[in-house]
mmCIF file of C-alpha atoms and ligand atoms in Angstrom:
data_model
loop_
_atom_site.group_PDB
_atom_site.id
_atom_site.type_symbol
_atom_site.label_atom_id
_atom_site.label_comp_id
_atom_site.label_asym_id
_atom_site.label_seq_id
_atom_site.Cartn_x
_atom_site.Cartn_y
_atom_site.Cartn_z
ATOM 1 C CA UNK I 166 17.476 41.450 -144.567
ATOM 2 C CA UNK I 167 20.809 39.499 -144.791
ATOM 3 C CA UNK I 168 21.722 38.335 -141.179
ATOM 4 C CA UNK I 169 25.011 36.585 -140.456
ATOM 5 C CA UNK I 170 26.379 34.656 -137.554
ATOM 6 C CA UNK I 171 29.787 35.919 -136.744
ATOM 7 C CA UNK I 172 32.764 33.680 -136.338
ATOM 8 C CA UNK I 173 33.892 33.496 -132.608
ATOM 9 C CA UNK I 174 36.978 31.235 -132.180
ATOM 10 C CA UNK I 175 36.434 28.878 -129.260
ATOM 11 C CA UNK I 176 32.693 29.349 -129.361
ATOM 12 C CA UNK I 177 30.964 29.119 -132.676
ATOM 13 C CA UNK I 178 31.873 25.628 -133.684
ATOM 14 C CA UNK I 179 29.827 23.309 -135.921
ATOM 15 C CA UNK I 180 27.377 22.299 -133.190
ATOM 16 C CA UNK I 181 26.805 25.907 -132.181
ATOM 17 C CA UNK I 182 26.302 27.034 -135.815
ATOM 18 C CA UNK I 183 23.808 24.245 -136.622
ATOM 19 C CA UNK I 184 21.815 24.978 -133.493
ATOM 20 C CA UNK I 185 21.559 28.670 -134.340
ATOM 21 C CA UNK I 186 20.578 27.987 -137.951
ATOM 22 C CA UNK I 187 17.885 25.489 -136.972
ATOM 23 C CA UNK I 188 16.504 27.545 -134.027
ATOM 24 C CA UNK I 189 16.184 30.913 -135.969
ATOM 25 C CA UNK I 190 15.475 29.853 -139.506
ATOM 26 C CA UNK I 191 16.506 33.063 -141.067
ATOM 27 C CA UNK I 192 20.303 33.210 -140.839
ATOM 28 C CA UNK I 193 21.622 34.075 -144.350
ATOM 29 C CA UNK I 194 25.344 32.966 -143.698
ATOM 30 C CA UNK I 195 27.332 31.559 -140.846
ATOM 31 C CA UNK I 196 31.129 32.083 -140.838
ATOM 32 C CA UNK I 197 33.605 29.620 -139.290
ATOM 33 C CA UNK I 198 36.197 30.796 -136.895
ATOM 34 C CA UNK I 199 39.533 31.236 -138.748
ATOM 35 C CA UNK I 200 41.661 28.431 -139.912
ATOM 36 C CA UNK I 201 45.266 29.409 -139.164
ATOM 37 C CA UNK I 202 47.027 29.110 -142.558
ATOM 38 C CA UNK I 203 50.482 28.500 -140.879
ATOM 39 C CA UNK I 204 48.980 25.697 -138.818
ATOM 40 C CA UNK I 205 47.451 24.154 -141.915
ATOM 41 C CA UNK I 206 50.912 24.095 -143.550
ATOM 42 C CA UNK I 207 52.382 22.143 -140.607
ATOM 43 C CA UNK I 208 49.322 19.901 -139.595
ATOM 44 C CA UNK I 209 47.245 19.530 -142.730
ATOM 45 C CA UNK I 210 43.613 18.794 -142.817
ATOM 46 C CA UNK I 211 43.464 18.111 -139.141
ATOM 47 C CA UNK I 212 42.848 21.880 -138.721
ATOM 48 C CA UNK I 213 39.889 21.682 -140.888
ATOM 49 C CA UNK I 214 37.990 19.240 -138.737
ATOM 50 C CA UNK I 215 35.283 21.683 -137.577
ATOM 51 C CA UNK I 216 34.634 22.891 -141.032
ATOM 52 C CA UNK I 217 34.548 19.319 -142.591
ATOM 53 C CA UNK I 218 31.977 18.495 -139.871
ATOM 54 C CA UNK I 219 29.616 21.157 -141.265
ATOM 55 C CA UNK I 220 29.682 19.703 -144.792
ATOM 56 C CA UNK I 221 26.172 18.336 -145.780
ATOM 57 C CA UNK I 222 24.691 20.144 -142.677
ATOM 58 C CA UNK I 223 22.053 22.795 -142.506
ATOM 59 C CA UNK I 224 24.634 25.444 -142.407
ATOM 60 C CA UNK I 225 25.168 28.099 -145.098
ATOM 61 C CA UNK I 226 28.842 28.076 -144.150
ATOM 62 C CA UNK I 227 31.456 30.512 -145.364
ATOM 63 C CA UNK I 228 34.814 29.088 -144.097
ATOM 64 C CA UNK I 229 37.448 31.644 -143.022
ATOM 65 C CA UNK I 230 41.276 31.662 -143.252
ATOM 66 C CA UNK I 231 43.828 33.735 -141.387
ATOM 67 C CA UNK I 232 47.423 34.078 -142.588
ATOM 68 C CA UNK I 233 50.171 36.434 -143.466
ATOM 69 C CA UNK I 234 51.244 35.465 -146.934
ATOM 70 C CA UNK I 235 49.501 34.504 -150.169
ATOM 71 C CA UNK I 236 51.106 31.001 -150.458
ATOM 72 C CA UNK I 237 49.715 29.814 -147.083
ATOM 73 C CA UNK I 238 46.376 31.421 -147.457
ATOM 74 C CA UNK I 239 45.891 29.973 -151.020
ATOM 75 C CA UNK I 240 46.705 26.496 -149.843
ATOM 76 C CA UNK I 241 43.824 26.666 -147.450
ATOM 77 C CA UNK I 242 41.555 28.327 -149.940
ATOM 78 C CA UNK I 243 42.331 25.495 -152.392
ATOM 79 C CA UNK I 244 41.382 22.973 -149.834
ATOM 80 C CA UNK I 245 38.118 24.838 -149.048
ATOM 81 C CA UNK I 246 37.371 24.679 -152.835
ATOM 82 C CA UNK I 247 38.193 20.990 -152.922
ATOM 83 C CA UNK I 248 35.719 20.493 -150.085
ATOM 84 C CA UNK I 249 33.046 22.082 -152.270
ATOM 85 C CA UNK I 250 32.848 25.570 -150.971
ATOM 86 C CA UNK I 251 32.175 28.285 -153.474
ATOM 87 C CA UNK I 252 33.045 31.193 -151.216
ATOM 88 C CA UNK I 253 35.570 31.857 -148.423
ATOM 89 C CA UNK I 254 36.411 34.727 -146.098
ATOM 90 C CA UNK I 255 39.834 36.141 -145.389
ATOM 91 C CA UNK I 256 40.382 37.409 -141.841
ATOM 92 C CA UNK I 257 41.919 41.022 -141.587
ATOM 93 C CA UNK I 258 40.551 41.628 -138.233
ATOM 94 C CA UNK I 259 42.045 39.417 -135.530
ATOM 95 C CA UNK I 260 43.352 41.715 -132.895
ATOM 96 C CA UNK I 261 45.377 39.201 -130.640
ATOM 97 C CA UNK I 262 48.825 40.583 -130.366
ATOM 98 C CA UNK I 263 50.674 37.236 -131.115
ATOM 99 C CA UNK I 264 48.583 37.179 -134.388
ATOM 100 C CA UNK I 265 48.604 40.860 -135.306
ATOM 101 C CA UNK I 266 52.308 41.480 -134.574
ATOM 102 C CA UNK I 267 53.062 38.803 -137.220
ATOM 103 C CA UNK I 268 51.155 40.610 -139.969
ATOM 104 C CA UNK I 269 48.010 38.545 -139.741
ATOM 105 C CA UNK I 270 44.523 39.597 -138.988
ATOM 106 C CA UNK I 271 44.229 43.272 -138.104
ATOM 107 C CA UNK I 272 48.047 43.353 -138.331
ATOM 108 C CA UNK I 273 47.876 43.126 -142.082
ATOM 109 C CA UNK I 274 46.005 46.335 -142.450
ATOM 110 C CA UNK I 275 49.103 48.599 -142.300
ATOM 111 C CA UNK I 276 50.701 46.645 -145.032
ATOM 112 C CA UNK I 277 48.372 47.336 -148.098
ATOM 113 C CA UNK I 278 50.952 46.050 -150.584
ATOM 114 C CA UNK I 279 50.661 42.616 -148.840
ATOM 115 C CA UNK I 280 46.928 42.772 -148.942
ATOM 116 C CA UNK I 281 47.157 43.458 -152.730
ATOM 117 C CA UNK I 282 49.347 40.476 -153.232
ATOM 118 C CA UNK I 283 47.150 38.131 -151.078
ATOM 119 C CA UNK I 284 43.931 39.253 -152.803
ATOM 120 C CA UNK I 285 45.470 38.961 -156.204
ATOM 121 C CA UNK I 286 46.502 35.367 -155.565
ATOM 122 C CA UNK I 287 43.351 34.433 -153.672
ATOM 123 C CA UNK I 288 41.048 35.310 -156.535
ATOM 124 C CA UNK I 289 43.054 33.118 -158.803
ATOM 125 C CA UNK I 290 42.210 30.048 -156.771
ATOM 126 C CA UNK I 291 38.709 30.116 -158.293
ATOM 127 C CA UNK I 292 36.659 30.705 -155.175
ATOM 128 C CA UNK I 293 34.636 33.724 -154.317
ATOM 129 C CA UNK I 294 36.332 35.926 -151.736
ATOM 130 C CA UNK I 295 35.021 38.162 -149.029
ATOM 131 C CA UNK I 296 37.002 40.087 -146.399
ATOM 132 C CA UNK I 297 36.302 40.692 -142.667
ATOM 133 C CA UNK I 298 38.338 43.712 -141.622
ATOM 134 C CA UNK I 299 38.767 46.275 -138.768
ATOM 135 C CA UNK I 300 39.510 50.008 -139.130
ATOM 136 C CA UNK I 301 43.195 49.409 -138.608
ATOM 137 C CA UNK I 302 45.727 47.890 -136.291
ATOM 138 C CA UNK I 303 46.824 50.976 -134.297
ATOM 139 C CA UNK I 304 44.894 53.713 -136.012
ATOM 140 C CA UNK I 305 41.640 54.071 -137.964
ATOM 141 C CA UNK I 306 43.530 56.084 -140.534
ATOM 142 C CA UNK I 307 45.054 52.755 -141.881
ATOM 143 C CA UNK I 308 41.929 51.770 -143.724
ATOM 144 C CA UNK I 309 41.984 54.872 -145.759
ATOM 145 C CA UNK I 310 44.976 53.448 -147.682
ATOM 146 C CA UNK I 311 43.778 49.841 -147.691
ATOM 147 C CA UNK I 312 40.347 50.511 -149.242
ATOM 148 C CA UNK I 313 41.605 51.557 -152.681
ATOM 149 C CA UNK I 314 43.414 48.135 -152.677
ATOM 150 C CA UNK I 315 40.173 46.272 -151.661
ATOM 151 C CA UNK I 316 38.482 48.175 -154.396
ATOM 152 C CA UNK I 317 40.767 46.808 -157.025
ATOM 153 C CA UNK I 318 39.068 43.407 -156.578
ATOM 154 C CA UNK I 319 35.844 41.794 -157.186
ATOM 155 C CA UNK I 320 35.096 40.844 -153.589
ATOM 156 C CA UNK I 321 31.724 39.287 -152.604
ATOM 157 C CA UNK I 322 31.569 41.619 -149.619
ATOM 158 C CA UNK I 323 33.596 43.420 -147.047
ATOM 159 C CA UNK I 324 32.451 43.110 -143.483
ATOM 160 C CA UNK I 325 33.794 45.846 -141.155
ATOM 161 C CA UNK I 326 34.219 45.619 -137.328
ATOM 162 C CA UNK I 327 34.576 49.358 -136.587
ATOM 163 C CA UNK I 328 37.227 49.096 -134.028
ATOM 164 C CA UNK I 329 40.980 49.103 -134.320
ATOM 165 C CA UNK I 330 42.925 46.019 -133.390
ATOM 166 C CA UNK I 331 44.619 47.602 -130.284
ATOM 167 C CA UNK I 332 41.104 47.986 -128.806
ATOM 168 C CA UNK I 333 40.603 44.242 -128.840
ATOM 169 C CA UNK I 334 36.797 43.824 -128.290
ATOM 170 C CA UNK I 335 36.354 46.728 -125.970
ATOM 171 C CA UNK I 336 35.817 50.519 -126.081
ATOM 172 C CA UNK I 337 33.567 52.417 -128.458
ATOM 173 C CA UNK I 338 32.948 51.385 -132.033
ATOM 174 C CA UNK I 339 33.860 54.253 -134.385
ATOM 175 C CA UNK I 340 30.744 54.966 -136.254
ATOM 176 C CA UNK I 341 32.081 57.877 -138.119
ATOM 177 C CA UNK I 342 34.927 55.987 -139.458
ATOM 178 C CA UNK I 343 32.493 53.190 -140.357
ATOM 179 C CA UNK I 344 30.478 55.466 -142.391
ATOM 180 C CA UNK I 345 33.323 57.037 -144.207
ATOM 181 C CA UNK I 346 34.984 53.694 -145.122
ATOM 182 C CA UNK I 347 31.653 52.021 -145.744
ATOM 183 C CA UNK I 348 30.847 54.599 -148.446
ATOM 184 C CA UNK I 349 34.261 54.346 -149.992
ATOM 185 C CA UNK I 350 33.944 50.642 -150.636
ATOM 186 C CA UNK I 351 32.937 49.262 -153.954
ATOM 187 C CA UNK I 352 31.914 45.944 -152.637
ATOM 188 C CA UNK I 353 28.754 45.280 -150.613
ATOM 189 C CA UNK I 354 29.356 46.321 -147.075
ATOM 190 C CA UNK I 355 28.629 44.337 -143.912
ATOM 191 C CA UNK I 356 28.552 45.573 -140.398
ATOM 192 C CA UNK I 357 29.756 43.740 -137.314
ATOM 193 C CA UNK I 358 29.959 44.938 -133.831
ATOM 194 C CA UNK I 359 27.887 45.088 -130.559
ATOM 195 C CA UNK I 360 24.471 44.204 -132.008
ATOM 196 C CA UNK I 361 22.713 42.854 -128.936
ATOM 197 C CA UNK I 362 19.028 43.785 -129.526
ATOM 198 C CA UNK I 363 16.517 44.690 -132.249
ATOM 199 C CA UNK I 364 16.538 48.225 -131.111
ATOM 200 C CA UNK I 365 20.196 48.519 -131.865
ATOM 201 C CA UNK I 366 19.945 46.954 -135.385
ATOM 202 C CA UNK I 367 16.874 49.210 -136.146
ATOM 203 C CA UNK I 368 18.938 52.353 -135.220
ATOM 204 C CA UNK I 369 22.017 51.151 -137.125
ATOM 205 C CA UNK I 370 19.867 50.385 -140.222
ATOM 206 C CA UNK I 371 18.501 53.897 -140.173
ATOM 207 C CA UNK I 372 21.881 55.346 -139.711
ATOM 208 C CA UNK I 373 23.605 53.320 -142.377
ATOM 209 C CA UNK I 374 21.231 52.554 -145.255
ATOM 210 C CA UNK I 375 24.226 51.539 -147.516
ATOM 211 C CA UNK I 376 24.859 48.445 -145.342
ATOM 212 C CA UNK I 377 24.052 45.251 -147.106
ATOM 213 C CA UNK I 378 24.425 42.599 -144.342
ATOM 214 C CA UNK I 379 24.375 42.644 -140.517
ATOM 215 C CA UNK I 380 26.553 40.263 -138.418
ATOM 216 C CA UNK I 381 26.053 39.183 -134.964
ATOM 217 C CA UNK I 382 28.432 37.354 -132.717
ATOM 218 C CA UNK I 383 28.500 37.651 -128.887
ATOM 219 C CA UNK I 384 24.781 38.699 -128.954
ATOM 220 C CA UNK I 385 23.988 35.280 -130.486
ATOM 221 C CA UNK I 386 25.763 33.440 -127.651
ATOM 222 C CA UNK I 387 23.781 35.418 -125.111
ATOM 223 C CA UNK I 388 20.569 34.956 -127.103
ATOM 224 C CA UNK I 389 20.862 32.046 -129.488
ATOM 225 C CA UNK I 390 17.448 32.935 -131.042
ATOM 226 C CA UNK I 391 18.215 36.664 -131.530
ATOM 227 C CA UNK I 392 17.923 36.381 -135.340
ATOM 228 C CA UNK I 393 14.267 35.466 -134.989
ATOM 229 C CA UNK I 394 13.713 38.414 -132.677
ATOM 230 C CA UNK I 395 15.153 40.659 -135.322
ATOM 231 C CA UNK I 396 12.772 39.515 -137.905
ATOM 232 C CA UNK I 397 9.802 40.364 -135.798
ATOM 233 C CA UNK I 398 9.232 37.301 -133.457
ATOM 234 C CA UNK I 399 8.978 38.088 -129.802
ATOM 235 C CA UNK I 400 10.307 35.286 -127.896
ATOM 236 C CA UNK I 401 9.771 35.489 -124.186
ATOM 237 C CA UNK I 402 12.616 35.468 -121.572
ATOM 238 C CA UNK I 403 11.591 31.855 -120.914
ATOM 239 C CA UNK I 404 12.052 30.898 -124.582
ATOM 240 C CA UNK I 405 15.497 32.536 -124.605
ATOM 241 C CA UNK I 406 16.575 30.712 -121.517
ATOM 242 C CA UNK I 407 15.316 27.403 -123.035
ATOM 243 C CA UNK I 408 17.358 28.037 -126.131
ATOM 244 C CA UNK I 409 20.468 28.700 -123.957
ATOM 245 C CA UNK I 410 19.651 25.404 -122.150
ATOM 246 C CA UNK I 411 19.358 23.524 -125.456
ATOM 247 C CA UNK I 412 22.537 24.958 -126.906
ATOM 248 C CA UNK I 413 24.369 24.334 -123.615
ATOM 249 C CA UNK I 414 23.375 20.789 -123.368
ATOM 250 C CA UNK I 415 24.325 20.101 -127.036
ATOM 251 C CA UNK I 416 27.809 21.591 -126.423
ATOM 252 C CA UNK I 417 28.219 19.891 -123.115
ATOM 253 C CA UNK I 418 27.390 16.463 -124.601
ATOM 254 C CA UNK I 419 29.835 17.120 -127.500
ATOM 255 C CA UNK I 420 32.745 18.228 -125.384
ATOM 256 C CA UNK I 421 32.098 15.423 -122.829
ATOM 257 C CA UNK I 422 32.479 12.892 -125.634
ATOM 258 C CA UNK I 423 35.404 14.524 -127.415
ATOM 259 C CA UNK I 424 37.533 16.131 -124.682
ATOM 260 C CA UNK I 425 39.819 14.111 -122.451
ATOM 261 C CA UNK I 426 39.319 14.640 -118.695
ATOM 262 C CA UNK I 427 37.083 16.894 -116.548
ATOM 263 C CA UNK I 428 39.364 20.041 -116.483
ATOM 264 C CA UNK I 429 39.416 20.239 -120.314
ATOM 265 C CA UNK I 430 35.609 19.978 -120.284
ATOM 266 C CA UNK I 431 35.255 22.604 -117.565
ATOM 267 C CA UNK I 432 37.663 24.947 -119.208
ATOM 268 C CA UNK I 433 35.753 24.683 -122.525
ATOM 269 C CA UNK I 434 32.259 25.145 -121.034
ATOM 270 C CA UNK I 435 32.889 28.015 -118.522
ATOM 271 C CA UNK I 436 33.758 30.766 -120.945
ATOM 272 C CA UNK I 437 30.276 30.369 -122.490
ATOM 273 C CA UNK I 438 28.867 31.577 -119.290
ATOM 274 C CA UNK I 439 30.272 35.058 -119.847
ATOM 275 C CA UNK I 440 27.443 35.287 -122.400
ATOM 276 C CA UNK I 441 24.935 32.707 -121.352
ATOM 277 C CA UNK I 442 24.472 34.476 -118.055
ATOM 278 C CA UNK I 443 22.787 37.464 -119.545
ATOM 279 C CA UNK I 444 19.291 36.047 -119.633
ATOM 280 C CA UNK I 445 19.566 34.783 -116.077
ATOM 281 C CA UNK I 446 20.668 38.093 -114.504
ATOM 282 C CA UNK I 447 20.057 39.738 -112.175
ATOM 283 C CA UNK I 448 17.631 37.436 -110.300
ATOM 284 C CA UNK I 449 19.307 34.099 -110.786
ATOM 285 C CA UNK I 450 22.904 35.397 -110.270
ATOM 286 C CA UNK I 451 23.636 33.077 -107.360
ATOM 287 C CA UNK I 452 22.905 29.996 -109.428
ATOM 288 C CA UNK I 453 24.968 31.241 -112.320
ATOM 289 C CA UNK I 454 27.856 31.871 -109.844
ATOM 290 C CA UNK I 455 27.477 28.345 -108.508
ATOM 291 C CA UNK I 456 27.667 26.872 -112.013
ATOM 292 C CA UNK I 457 30.695 28.826 -113.020
ATOM 293 C CA UNK I 458 32.527 28.197 -109.798
ATOM 294 C CA UNK I 459 31.813 24.491 -109.671
ATOM 295 C CA UNK I 460 34.906 22.425 -108.932
ATOM 296 C CA UNK I 461 33.746 19.207 -110.394
ATOM 297 C CA UNK I 462 31.676 18.131 -113.412
ATOM 298 C CA UNK I 463 28.966 16.600 -111.206
ATOM 299 C CA UNK I 464 28.578 19.966 -109.276
ATOM 300 C CA UNK I 465 28.714 21.880 -112.425
ATOM 301 C CA UNK I 466 25.908 19.770 -114.041
ATOM 302 C CA UNK I 467 23.866 19.927 -110.909
ATOM 303 C CA UNK I 468 24.055 23.741 -110.661
ATOM 304 C CA UNK I 469 23.384 24.209 -114.415
ATOM 305 C CA UNK I 470 20.340 21.956 -114.230
ATOM 306 C CA UNK I 471 19.074 23.776 -111.132
ATOM 307 C CA UNK I 472 19.495 27.067 -113.011
ATOM 308 C CA UNK I 473 17.714 25.886 -116.050
ATOM 309 C CA UNK I 474 14.909 24.324 -114.029
ATOM 310 C CA UNK I 475 14.336 27.527 -111.952
ATOM 311 C CA UNK I 476 14.382 29.684 -115.139
ATOM 312 C CA UNK I 477 11.746 27.436 -116.644
ATOM 313 C CA UNK I 478 9.572 27.542 -113.588
ATOM 314 C CA UNK I 479 9.975 31.290 -112.869
ATOM 315 C CA UNK I 480 10.457 33.170 -116.173
ATOM 316 C CA UNK I 481 7.439 34.335 -118.094
HETATM 317 C C1 FMN U 98 36.549 35.475 -128.400
HETATM 318 C C2 FMN U 98 36.421 35.974 -129.816
HETATM 319 C C3 FMN U 98 36.840 35.275 -130.966
HETATM 320 C C4 FMN U 98 36.661 35.768 -132.241
HETATM 321 N N1 FMN U 98 37.077 35.064 -133.364
HETATM 322 C C5 FMN U 98 36.914 35.583 -134.608
HETATM 323 C C6 FMN U 98 37.376 34.837 -135.723
HETATM 324 O O1 FMN U 98 37.836 33.561 -135.664
HETATM 325 N N2 FMN U 98 37.354 35.362 -136.944
HETATM 326 C C7 FMN U 98 36.780 36.556 -137.025
HETATM 327 O O2 FMN U 98 36.655 37.095 -138.290
HETATM 328 N N3 FMN U 98 36.270 37.365 -136.059
HETATM 329 C C8 FMN U 98 36.406 36.904 -134.774
HETATM 330 N N4 FMN U 98 35.913 37.584 -133.724
HETATM 331 C C9 FMN U 98 35.230 38.876 -133.995
HETATM 332 C C10 FMN U 98 33.690 38.657 -134.158
HETATM 333 O O3 FMN U 98 33.481 37.888 -135.317
HETATM 334 C C11 FMN U 98 32.925 40.001 -134.316
HETATM 335 O O4 FMN U 98 33.401 40.691 -135.512
HETATM 336 C C12 FMN U 98 33.204 40.813 -132.987
HETATM 337 O O5 FMN U 98 33.035 40.095 -131.901
HETATM 338 C C13 FMN U 98 32.217 42.114 -132.944
HETATM 339 O O6 FMN U 98 30.842 41.609 -133.084
HETATM 340 P P1 FMN U 98 29.852 41.211 -131.842
HETATM 341 O O7 FMN U 98 29.911 42.421 -130.881
HETATM 342 O O8 FMN U 98 28.534 40.876 -132.534
HETATM 343 O O9 FMN U 98 30.452 40.027 -131.210
HETATM 344 C C14 FMN U 98 35.975 37.078 -132.422
HETATM 345 C C15 FMN U 98 35.447 37.854 -131.353
HETATM 346 C C16 FMN U 98 35.592 37.183 -130.055
HETATM 347 C C17 FMN U 98 35.067 38.016 -128.849
#
């Protein structure tokens, strides 16, 4: 089974990706969070730092680019190629209004002629191209027009997150639309959205036998060894908590060394707890709260260490 780690901007950096690949052993591809092509134009290779860090690592990395025109996107793709990548992904899914309203990410979907131009130019760079896309920006009807455009090109795969951009990351995934569009696509189809357990994946596999690859994002932050579980291993709650601790500590050490000042460090670490907390709830809720509400780095570390120690003592 092809299992992919999803790109999650602000979370799945090189350290995160390496940990997940090493701890699971069966991740087929990992995708970088998007490189903003407009920022690349202004700031150059500085914006490729996270991707460059992964070169020569254990990661089967597919770098991703986000942009609104072929010139900017191709400049980034060319740089990916120069770094030795054979394949790259184009983001047509980002739902953030400041991005989408500028005809980038999911905001590109209502403009099939733009997508046509971008893919035409991208494939001339000489690097394999895949696309990650939503059902639309404001309506799931939009993809109906876009798919014939995608089908004109020899894409490595098209990964669909079956929501529209306006939904952001909430609300129901539209399985009927996913099935309709998945079957229309000529390229191999990937599925991305709300896979948090083996049971969910098994159900989805039964429902959509045409799907070629399965991508997991937030579920892999909550459970960094989720891929192993999917291939039949049965890690205990204690082992999942240990994986969260190991990943947490690697990230904490990295951000302590690279970010300037305690508030930057706290602002970077705390959002992870929206997902890390899952394995500790409901019984260790108080210690999770204490960690997230800590006002100083010392208090944060003490609370997190207490939490990890308690989980190691009490979880089976
Ligand atoms: C905070 C956040 C940042 C994300 N950043 C990216 C990104 O950089 N590129 C991308 O293609 N998708 C991005 N996504 C979407 C995920 O890759 C994925 O498609 C989506 O979260 C649904 O899958 P999940 O439920 O397994 O997380 C992001 C999602 C979240 C929640």
